[in-house]
CSV table of C-alpha atoms and ligand atoms in Angstrom, one decimal:
chain,number,residue,atom,x,y,z
A,2,MET,CA,16.8,14.2,52.5
A,3,GLN,CA,14.8,14.5,56.1
A,4,ILE,CA,12.3,17.0,54.7
A,5,GLU,CA,11.9,14.7,51.6
A,6,GLN,CA,11.0,11.9,54.0
A,7,GLU,CA,8.5,13.8,56.2
A,8,GLU,CA,6.9,14.9,53.0
A,9,HIS,CA,6.0,11.4,52.3
A,10,ILE,CA,4.6,10.4,55.4
A,11,PRO,CA,1.0,11.0,54.6
A,12,ASP,CA,1.2,9.1,51.1
A,13,VAL,CA,2.8,6.2,53.1
A,14,LEU,CA,-0.3,6.4,55.6
A,15,ALA,CA,-2.5,7.0,52.3
A,16,LEU,CA,-1.1,4.1,50.7
A,17,ALA,CA,-1.5,1.8,53.7
A,18,GLU,CA,-5.0,2.7,54.2
A,19,ALA,CA,-5.6,2.2,50.4
A,20,VAL,CA,-4.4,-1.3,50.6
A,21,THR,CA,-6.5,-2.7,53.6
A,22,GLN,CA,-9.6,-0.4,53.2
A,23,GLN,CA,-11.1,-2.3,50.2
A,24,GLU,CA,-12.7,-5.8,50.4
A,25,ASP,CA,-12.3,-6.6,46.8
A,26,TRP,CA,-8.6,-6.6,45.6
A,27,LYS,CA,-8.8,-4.7,42.7
A,28,GLU,CA,-10.8,-2.0,43.7
A,29,ALA,CA,-8.0,-2.0,46.3
A,30,LEU,CA,-5.7,-1.5,43.7
A,31,ASP,CA,-7.3,1.1,42.1
A,32,SER,CA,-7.1,3.2,45.5
A,33,VAL,CA,-3.8,2.5,45.8
A,34,LEU,CA,-3.2,3.6,41.9
A,35,ALA,CA,-5.0,7.1,43.1
A,36,VAL,CA,-2.3,7.4,45.7
A,37,VAL,CA,0.5,6.3,43.7
A,38,ARG,CA,-0.5,8.9,41.1
A,39,SER,CA,0.0,11.6,43.7
A,40,ILE,CA,3.6,10.4,44.5
A,41,PHE,CA,4.9,10.2,40.8
A,42,LEU,CA,4.1,10.6,37.2
A,43,PHE,CA,3.5,7.4,35.2
A,44,ASP,CA,0.8,6.7,32.0
A,45,ASN,CA,0.3,3.1,32.6
A,46,LEU,CA,0.6,0.6,35.3
A,47,ALA,CA,0.3,-3.3,35.0
A,48,LEU,CA,0.3,-6.0,37.3
A,49,TYR,CA,1.5,-9.6,35.9
A,50,LEU,CA,1.3,-12.5,37.6
A,51,LEU,CA,3.3,-16.0,37.6
A,52,ASN,CA,1.5,-18.0,35.6
A,53,GLU,CA,0.8,-21.9,36.0
A,54,ASN,CA,1.3,-22.7,32.3
A,55,PRO,CA,5.4,-22.6,31.6
A,56,ALA,CA,4.6,-21.8,27.9
A,57,ASN,CA,3.8,-18.4,29.1
A,58,LEU,CA,5.7,-16.8,32.1
A,59,THR,CA,3.4,-14.3,33.1
A,60,GLU,CA,-0.2,-13.6,33.1
A,61,ILE,CA,-1.9,-9.9,33.0
A,62,VAL,CA,-4.2,-9.6,36.0
A,63,TYR,CA,-4.4,-6.1,35.7
A,64,ALA,CA,-3.9,-2.8,33.7
A,65,ARG,CA,-5.0,1.0,34.1
A,66,ALA,CA,-4.1,3.8,31.8
A,67,VAL,CA,-3.9,6.6,33.4
A,68,GLY,CA,-1.9,8.9,31.6
A,69,ARG,CA,-1.6,10.0,27.9
A,70,GLY,CA,-4.1,7.9,26.5
A,71,GLN,CA,-3.1,4.2,25.9
A,72,SER,CA,-5.4,1.4,25.0
A,73,ALA,CA,-5.8,-1.7,27.9
A,74,GLY,CA,-4.8,-3.9,25.1
A,75,ALA,CA,-1.6,-1.4,24.6
A,76,ASP,CA,-1.0,-1.7,28.5
A,77,ALA,CA,-0.2,-5.3,28.3
A,78,ALA,CA,2.1,-5.2,25.5
A,79,TRP,CA,4.2,-2.5,26.7
A,80,GLY,CA,5.2,-4.2,30.1
A,81,VAL,CA,5.3,-8.0,29.3
A,82,GLU,CA,9.2,-7.9,28.4
A,83,THR,CA,9.8,-6.0,31.3
A,84,ALA,CA,7.9,-8.1,33.3
A,85,ASN,CA,9.8,-11.4,32.1
A,86,GLN,CA,12.4,-9.8,32.9
A,87,VAL,CA,12.1,-9.0,36.5
A,88,ILE,CA,10.6,-12.4,37.2
A,89,ARG,CA,13.7,-14.2,35.5
A,90,GLN,CA,16.3,-11.7,37.3
A,91,ASN,CA,14.2,-11.3,40.5
A,92,GLN,CA,15.0,-7.5,40.9
A,93,PHE,CA,13.8,-4.4,39.8
A,94,ILE,CA,14.2,-3.6,36.2
A,95,LEU,CA,14.5,0.1,34.1
A,96,ALA,CA,14.6,0.2,30.7
A,97,ASN,CA,14.6,3.6,29.2
A,98,PRO,CA,14.7,4.4,25.4
A,99,THR,CA,17.3,5.3,23.4
A,100,GLU,CA,18.1,8.4,22.1
A,101,ALA,CA,17.2,7.3,18.3
A,102,GLY,CA,14.1,5.6,19.9
A,103,LEU,CA,13.2,8.6,21.4
A,104,ALA,CA,13.4,10.9,18.5
A,105,ALA,CA,11.7,8.6,16.1
A,106,ASN,CA,8.3,7.9,18.3
A,107,ARG,CA,8.5,8.3,21.9
A,108,LEU,CA,5.1,6.5,22.1
A,109,ARG,CA,7.0,3.3,21.2
A,110,GLU,CA,9.8,3.3,23.3
A,111,PRO,CA,8.4,4.7,26.6
A,112,TYR,CA,10.5,4.7,29.9
A,113,LEU,CA,9.4,1.1,31.5
A,114,LEU,CA,10.2,0.4,35.3
A,115,GLY,CA,9.5,-3.3,36.6
A,116,LEU,CA,9.6,-4.1,39.8
A,117,PRO,CA,9.5,-7.7,41.4
A,118,LEU,CA,6.1,-8.6,43.8
A,119,ARG,CA,8.0,-10.9,46.5
A,120,ASN,CA,5.9,-13.3,48.8
A,121,ASP,CA,6.8,-15.7,51.2
A,122,SER,CA,7.6,-18.6,48.8
A,123,GLY,CA,9.6,-16.2,46.2
A,124,ILE,CA,8.4,-14.5,43.7
A,125,ALA,CA,4.7,-14.0,42.7
A,126,GLY,CA,4.6,-11.5,39.9
A,127,ALA,CA,5.9,-7.9,38.7
A,128,LEU,CA,4.3,-4.5,38.7
A,129,VAL,CA,5.4,-2.5,35.7
A,130,PHE,CA,5.1,1.5,35.1
A,131,VAL,CA,5.2,3.1,31.8
A,132,ARG,CA,6.0,6.8,31.2
A,133,PHE,CA,5.5,8.0,27.6
A,134,GLY,CA,8.3,10.7,27.0
A,135,GLY,CA,10.0,10.3,30.3
A,136,PRO,CA,11.3,12.2,32.3
A,137,PRO,CA,13.4,9.2,33.5
A,138,TYR,CA,12.8,8.0,36.8
A,139,THR,CA,15.5,9.1,39.5
A,140,PRO,CA,16.7,6.5,42.0
A,141,GLU,CA,14.4,8.4,44.7
A,142,GLN,CA,11.7,7.3,42.8
A,143,VAL,CA,12.7,4.0,42.1
A,144,GLN,CA,12.8,3.5,45.8
A,145,ARG,CA,9.1,4.5,46.3
A,146,ALA,CA,8.3,2.4,43.6
A,147,GLN,CA,9.6,-0.4,45.6
A,148,TYR,CA,8.0,0.5,48.4
A,149,ILE,CA,4.6,0.5,46.4
A,150,ALA,CA,5.7,-2.9,45.2
A,151,THR,CA,5.8,-4.5,48.7
A,152,GLN,CA,2.1,-2.6,49.5
A,153,VAL,CA,0.8,-4.4,46.6
A,154,ALA,CA,2.3,-7.7,46.9
A,155,SER,CA,1.1,-7.5,50.4
A,156,LEU,CA,-2.3,-6.8,48.9
A,157,LEU,CA,-2.1,-9.8,46.6
A,158,GLU,CA,-0.8,-11.9,49.5
A,159,ARG,CA,-4.2,-11.2,51.5
A,160,LYS,CA,-6.2,-12.1,48.3
A,161,THR,CA,-4.6,-15.7,47.9
A,162,LEU,CA,-5.2,-15.9,51.6
A,163,LYS,CA,-8.5,-15.1,51.2
A,164,GLU,CA,-9.3,-17.4,48.3
A,165,LYS,CA,-7.4,-20.2,50.2
A,166,LEU,CA,-9.4,-19.6,53.0
A,167,ALA,CA,-12.8,-19.6,50.9
A,168,ALA,CA,-11.9,-23.1,49.2
A,169,LEU,CA,-11.0,-24.4,52.7
A,170,GLU,CA,-14.2,-23.3,54.2
A,171,ASP,CA,-16.1,-25.0,51.0
A,172,ALA,CA,-14.4,-28.1,51.6
A,173,ARG,CA,-15.2,-28.1,55.6
A,174,ARG,CA,-18.8,-27.4,54.5
A,175,LEU,CA,-18.9,-30.3,52.2
A,176,LEU,CA,-17.5,-32.9,54.8
A,177,ALA,CA,-19.6,-31.7,57.5
A,178,LEU,CA,-22.6,-32.1,55.2
A,179,GLN,CA,-21.0,-35.7,54.3
A,180,ASP,CA,-20.7,-36.6,57.9
A,181,ASP,CA,-24.3,-35.6,58.3
A,182,PHE,CA,-25.4,-37.6,55.1
A,183,ILE,CA,-23.9,-40.7,56.4
A,184,ALA,CA,-25.8,-40.5,59.8
A,185,THR,CA,-29.0,-39.8,57.9
A,186,ILE,CA,-28.5,-42.3,55.0
A,187,SER,CA,-28.0,-45.0,57.7
A,188,HIS,CA,-31.1,-43.8,59.8
A,189,GLU,CA,-33.2,-43.7,56.4
A,190,LEU,CA,-31.6,-47.3,55.0
A,191,ARG,CA,-32.3,-48.8,58.7
A,192,THR,CA,-35.9,-47.4,59.1
A,193,PRO,CA,-37.6,-49.7,55.9
A,194,LEU,CA,-35.1,-52.0,56.3
A,195,GLY,CA,-36.3,-52.5,60.2
A,196,PHE,CA,-40.0,-52.8,58.8
A,197,ILE,CA,-39.6,-55.3,56.4
A,198,LYS,CA,-37.5,-57.4,58.6
A,199,GLY,CA,-40.1,-56.6,61.5
A,200,TYR,CA,-43.2,-57.8,59.5
A,201,ALA,CA,-41.3,-60.7,57.6
A,202,THR,CA,-40.4,-62.4,61.0
A,203,THR,CA,-44.0,-61.9,62.6
A,204,LEU,CA,-45.4,-63.4,59.2
A,205,LEU,CA,-43.3,-66.3,59.7
A,206,ARG,CA,-43.6,-67.2,63.4
A,207,GLN,CA,-44.5,-70.7,63.7
A,208,ASP,CA,-46.7,-70.2,66.8
A,209,ALA,CA,-49.4,-67.3,65.5
A,210,GLU,CA,-51.8,-67.8,62.5
A,211,TRP,CA,-53.1,-64.6,60.7
A,212,ASP,CA,-55.8,-64.1,59.1
A,213,GLU,CA,-56.0,-63.2,55.1
A,214,GLN,CA,-56.2,-59.4,55.6
A,215,THR,CA,-53.5,-59.1,58.3
A,216,ARG,CA,-51.2,-61.1,55.9
A,217,ARG,CA,-52.2,-58.7,53.0
A,218,GLU,CA,-51.8,-55.3,55.0
A,219,PHE,CA,-48.5,-56.8,56.5
A,220,LEU,CA,-47.0,-57.8,53.2
A,221,THR,CA,-48.1,-54.3,51.6
A,222,ILE,CA,-45.9,-52.5,54.2
A,223,ILE,CA,-43.2,-54.9,53.1
A,224,ALA,CA,-43.9,-54.1,49.5
A,225,GLU,CA,-44.0,-50.3,49.8
A,226,GLU,CA,-40.6,-50.3,52.4
A,227,ALA,CA,-39.2,-52.0,49.7
A,228,ASP,CA,-39.7,-49.7,47.4
A,229,HIS,CA,-39.2,-46.8,49.3
A,230,LEU,CA,-35.4,-48.6,50.2
A,231,ASN,CA,-34.9,-48.8,46.4
A,232,GLU,CA,-36.0,-45.1,46.0
A,233,LEU,CA,-33.5,-44.1,48.3
A,234,ILE,CA,-30.6,-46.3,47.0
A,235,GLU,CA,-31.4,-45.1,43.2
A,236,ASN,CA,-31.2,-41.3,44.6
A,237,VAL,CA,-27.6,-41.9,46.0
A,238,LEU,CA,-26.4,-44.1,43.3
A,239,GLU,CA,-28.0,-41.2,40.7
A,240,SER,CA,-27.1,-37.9,42.9
A,241,ALA,CA,-23.4,-39.6,42.5
A,242,ARG,CA,-23.7,-40.1,38.7
A,243,LEU,CA,-24.7,-36.8,38.3
A,244,GLN,CA,-21.9,-35.3,40.4
A,245,SER,CA,-19.4,-37.2,37.7
A,246,ASN,CA,-21.6,-36.2,34.7
A,247,THR,CA,-21.8,-39.9,33.9
A,248,LEU,CA,-25.7,-40.3,34.0
A,249,PRO,CA,-27.0,-40.9,30.3
A,250,ILE,CA,-29.6,-37.8,29.4
A,251,HIS,CA,-31.7,-38.8,26.5
A,252,LEU,CA,-32.9,-35.9,24.8
A,253,GLN,CA,-35.8,-35.6,22.1
A,254,PRO,CA,-38.5,-33.4,21.3
A,255,LEU,CA,-41.3,-33.4,23.6
A,256,ARG,CA,-44.6,-31.9,24.4
A,257,LEU,CA,-44.0,-29.9,28.2
A,258,ASP,CA,-48.0,-29.4,28.5
A,259,ALA,CA,-48.5,-33.3,27.9
A,260,LEU,CA,-45.8,-34.0,30.5
A,261,LEU,CA,-47.3,-31.7,32.9
A,262,LYS,CA,-50.8,-33.0,32.5
A,263,ASP,CA,-49.7,-36.5,32.9
A,264,ILE,CA,-47.5,-35.2,35.9
A,265,LEU,CA,-50.8,-33.7,37.5
A,266,SER,CA,-52.6,-37.1,37.2
A,267,ARG,CA,-50.0,-39.3,38.8
A,268,GLY,CA,-49.5,-36.7,41.7
A,269,LYS,CA,-53.1,-36.4,42.1
A,270,ALA,CA,-53.3,-40.2,42.5
A,271,ARG,CA,-50.2,-40.3,44.8
A,272,TYR,CA,-50.5,-37.6,47.1
A,273,LYS,CA,-54.3,-37.6,48.0
A,274,GLU,CA,-53.9,-34.7,50.8
A,275,THR,CA,-52.3,-32.3,48.1
A,276,ASP,CA,-54.6,-30.2,46.7
A,277,LEU,CA,-53.2,-29.7,43.1
A,278,HIS,CA,-53.8,-27.1,40.6
A,279,LEU,CA,-52.5,-27.0,36.8
A,280,GLU,CA,-52.4,-23.7,34.5
A,281,LEU,CA,-51.3,-24.1,31.2
A,282,SER,CA,-50.5,-20.7,29.0
A,283,LEU,CA,-48.9,-22.4,26.1
A,284,THR,CA,-47.9,-25.7,24.6
A,285,PRO,CA,-44.1,-25.6,23.8
A,286,LEU,CA,-41.9,-28.3,22.4
A,287,VAL,CA,-38.7,-28.7,24.7
A,288,LEU,CA,-35.8,-30.9,23.8
A,289,ALA,CA,-36.1,-33.1,26.9
A,290,ASP,CA,-35.6,-36.5,28.5
A,291,GLY,CA,-39.2,-37.3,29.5
A,292,VAL,CA,-38.1,-39.6,32.4
A,293,ARG,CA,-35.6,-37.0,34.2
A,294,LEU,CA,-37.7,-34.3,33.9
A,295,THR,CA,-40.7,-36.3,35.3
A,296,GLN,CA,-37.9,-37.2,38.2
A,297,VAL,CA,-37.7,-33.5,38.6
A,298,PHE,CA,-41.4,-32.9,39.1
A,299,GLU,CA,-41.7,-35.7,41.2
A,300,ASN,CA,-38.9,-34.6,43.6
A,301,LEU,CA,-41.1,-31.3,43.7
A,302,LEU,CA,-44.1,-32.7,44.3
A,303,SER,CA,-42.8,-35.2,47.1
A,304,ASN,CA,-40.9,-32.0,48.7
A,305,ALA,CA,-44.4,-30.1,48.7
A,306,ALA,CA,-46.4,-33.2,50.3
A,307,LYS,CA,-43.6,-33.8,52.7
A,308,TYR,CA,-42.7,-30.1,53.8
A,309,ALA,CA,-46.1,-28.2,53.0
A,310,PRO,CA,-48.4,-31.1,54.0
A,311,GLY,CA,-52.5,-30.0,53.0
A,312,ALA,CA,-51.2,-26.7,51.4
A,313,PRO,CA,-52.6,-26.2,47.9
A,314,VAL,CA,-50.0,-26.7,45.2
A,315,HIS,CA,-50.0,-24.7,41.8
A,316,LEU,CA,-48.3,-26.0,38.7
A,317,ARG,CA,-48.0,-22.9,35.9
A,318,LEU,CA,-46.5,-23.0,32.5
A,319,THR,CA,-45.7,-19.7,31.5
A,320,PRO,CA,-43.8,-18.0,28.5
A,321,LYS,CA,-40.0,-15.8,29.7
A,322,GLU,CA,-38.7,-14.3,27.3
A,323,ASN,CA,-37.4,-17.1,24.1
A,324,ALA,CA,-37.8,-19.9,27.1
A,325,CYS,CA,-40.8,-21.2,28.7
A,326,LEU,CA,-41.1,-20.9,32.4
A,327,ILE,CA,-42.6,-23.6,35.0
A,328,THR,CA,-43.7,-22.4,38.3
A,329,PHE,CA,-44.1,-24.9,41.2
A,330,ALA,CA,-45.6,-23.0,44.1
A,331,ASP,CA,-47.1,-24.1,47.6
A,332,SER,CA,-48.3,-21.9,50.2
A,333,GLY,CA,-46.9,-24.0,53.0
A,334,PRO,CA,-44.3,-22.8,55.9
A,335,GLY,CA,-41.3,-21.4,53.3
A,336,ILE,CA,-37.9,-21.9,53.9
A,337,ALA,CA,-36.2,-19.2,55.9
A,338,PRO,CA,-33.7,-16.9,53.8
A,339,GLN,CA,-30.4,-18.0,54.9
A,340,HIS,CA,-30.9,-21.6,54.0
A,341,LEU,CA,-31.9,-20.6,50.2
A,342,PRO,CA,-28.8,-20.5,49.0
A,343,HIS,CA,-27.8,-23.9,49.9
A,344,ILE,CA,-30.8,-26.5,49.0
A,345,PHE,CA,-29.8,-27.5,46.1
A,346,GLN,CA,-26.8,-28.6,47.4
A,347,ARG,CA,-25.8,-32.4,47.7
A,348,PHE,CA,-26.8,-33.6,51.2
A,349,TYR,CA,-28.4,-30.1,52.3
A,350,ARG,CA,-31.4,-30.4,54.5
A,351,VAL,CA,-33.0,-27.4,56.7
A,352,PRO,CA,-31.6,-28.3,60.0
A,353,GLY,CA,-34.7,-29.1,62.4
A,354,GLN,CA,-37.4,-29.7,60.1
A,355,GLY,CA,-39.5,-33.2,60.2
A,356,GLY,CA,-39.5,-35.4,57.6
A,357,SER,CA,-37.5,-38.1,56.2
A,358,GLY,CA,-34.8,-37.2,53.5
A,359,SER,CA,-31.4,-37.5,52.5
A,360,GLY,CA,-31.1,-34.2,50.8
A,361,LEU,CA,-30.5,-35.4,47.4
A,362,GLY,CA,-33.7,-34.7,45.8
A,363,LEU,CA,-33.4,-30.6,44.8
A,364,PHE,CA,-29.7,-31.5,43.8
A,365,ILE,CA,-30.4,-34.3,41.8
A,366,CYS,CA,-33.1,-31.8,40.1
A,367,LYS,CA,-30.4,-28.9,39.5
A,368,LYS,CA,-28.4,-31.2,37.9
A,369,ILE,CA,-31.0,-32.7,35.3
A,370,ILE,CA,-32.3,-29.3,34.4
A,371,GLU,CA,-28.7,-28.0,34.0
A,372,ALA,CA,-28.2,-31.0,31.6
A,373,HIS,CA,-31.2,-29.7,29.8
A,374,GLY,CA,-29.9,-26.4,29.3
A,375,GLY,CA,-32.3,-24.7,31.7
A,376,THR,CA,-32.0,-23.0,34.6
A,377,ILE,CA,-33.6,-23.6,38.1
A,378,TRP,CA,-34.3,-21.9,41.6
A,379,VAL,CA,-36.1,-20.9,44.2
A,380,GLU,CA,-38.0,-18.2,45.7
A,381,SER,CA,-39.9,-18.1,49.3
A,382,GLU,CA,-41.5,-16.1,51.8
A,383,PRO,CA,-41.3,-17.6,55.3
A,384,GLY,CA,-45.0,-18.1,56.1
A,385,GLN,CA,-46.1,-17.7,52.8
A,386,GLY,CA,-44.7,-20.4,50.7
A,387,THR,CA,-42.4,-21.8,48.6
A,388,SER,CA,-41.9,-21.7,44.6
A,389,PHE,CA,-39.7,-23.8,42.6
A,390,LEU,CA,-38.6,-22.2,39.2
A,391,ILE,CA,-37.5,-23.5,36.3
A,392,GLN,CA,-36.8,-22.0,32.9
A,393,LEU,CA,-36.4,-24.4,29.9
A,394,PRO,CA,-35.3,-23.4,26.2
A,395,ILE,CA,-38.0,-23.8,23.9
A,396,PHE,CA,-37.3,-26.1,21.1
A,397,HIS,CA,-38.3,-25.0,17.3
A,398,ALA,CA,-38.4,-27.9,15.0
A,399,PRO,CA,-36.5,-27.4,11.9
B,133,LIG,P1,-34.6,-36.5,49.4
B,133,LIG,O1,-35.5,-35.5,48.3
B,133,LIG,O2,-33.3,-36.7,48.9
B,133,LIG,O3,-35.4,-37.3,49.9
B,133,LIG,P2,-35.0,-33.8,51.1
B,133,LIG,O4,-36.3,-33.5,50.7
B,133,LIG,O5,-34.5,-33.7,52.5
B,133,LIG,O6,-34.7,-35.6,50.9
B,133,LIG,P3,-34.3,-32.1,49.0
B,133,LIG,O7,-35.4,-32.5,48.1
B,133,LIG,O8,-33.1,-31.9,48.6
B,133,LIG,O9,-34.3,-33.0,50.0
B,133,LIG,O10,-34.7,-30.6,49.6
B,133,LIG,C1,-33.8,-30.3,50.5
B,133,LIG,C2,-34.5,-29.4,51.6
B,133,LIG,O11,-34.9,-28.4,51.2
B,133,LIG,C3,-35.3,-30.3,52.2
B,133,LIG,O12,-34.9,-31.0,53.4
B,133,LIG,C4,-36.2,-29.1,52.8
B,133,LIG,O13,-35.8,-28.4,54.1
B,133,LIG,C5,-36.3,-27.8,51.9
B,133,LIG,N1,-37.3,-28.0,51.3
B,133,LIG,C6,-37.3,-28.4,50.0
B,133,LIG,N2,-38.7,-28.1,49.3
B,133,LIG,C7,-39.3,-27.6,50.1
B,133,LIG,C8,-40.8,-27.1,50.2
B,133,LIG,N3,-41.2,-26.8,49.4
B,133,LIG,N4,-40.9,-26.0,51.6
B,133,LIG,C9,-40.1,-26.3,52.7
B,133,LIG,N5,-39.2,-26.8,52.3
B,133,LIG,C10,-38.7,-27.4,51.4
B,134,LIG,MG1,-36.8,-33.9,48.5
């Protein structure tokens, strides 16, 4: 017995190493499997986890056939009954075939060994070894298999912890963004409100006379700031509706090239400092909500004017596979790579940059494009510029 134990110390070490070495839990299980195969013989191994759906006690999450050629489909079927039994009884189960069964077809009645996978809160699932045609598992092998099961259970525990940590991290990031958002939005709302109040109070002063030109100037500022405020409030409301999928979108066939030409002429009038270009290499019909799609391009244009001031902006419409691709490229300062994965998130703004904004524009763009069955993404090279790319399905009239 002493010799037997010493013989297996390397296996125990190899197993512990296999459990901790790989980042991905399935890859870790593959490594565990490679070690386990050298400890004892089996043909299939399957891992079942307790199911949240009460109609099905267990759910197969991992299966490998290593021995006498079984299909992955069969893997799950072999072990499910044993796995359920293990979970119900919370103990290991040995199911050996009957003599008659063995004589009839050794593939139909395998030797099954099911082991509970335990965690802090009880039983998490079952590990089932399948052997076709024996030999039967010895008590010593059952003991080893139990050790393997504790290792697999700790691997699963690690996976669950990691998932919980990632979810917590996401929640924390969103909370931080929301905190920032409240600070940003109150600043954003106060600024135009301050202008409106200030200029209106000035105009109302009884002790001063204003000539017509000054009056008009002040009133124009008031009107512009009120528009700005309105836009901001619209954005906040819209992003909330998009988040909860309650923003109505009315799709109808429209000519994308015509819509882009319209955007161009409006953009030229609105952003006089921006050098805007349009290149069209196709004239596709798309199924779209014109108002919403216009909003996307206006958000991108306002970003280019804000974050790449004075830089030329190129709008291109080109074919891509069976879809069309709209490229919106500026040659501004670009966006550092660590911010790229976040800029479509609600409230996200690149820290430390100038310009006013609430971090809602790109979130709104993404939601609208997705509601059109399309995709939007960003490519950027610091110092070279930023491109927003939109792929939209082409509509073929029936
Ligand atoms: P809002 O659009 O709600 O007024 P915003 O412009 O800050 O506010 P988004 O349009 O969602 O929000 O943009 C998110 C961030 O992405 C911006 O704050 C900016 O940091 C960055 N960004 C967007 N477009 C560009 C661009 N063309 N060049 C460089 N940075 C950009
Ligand atoms: Mg914006």
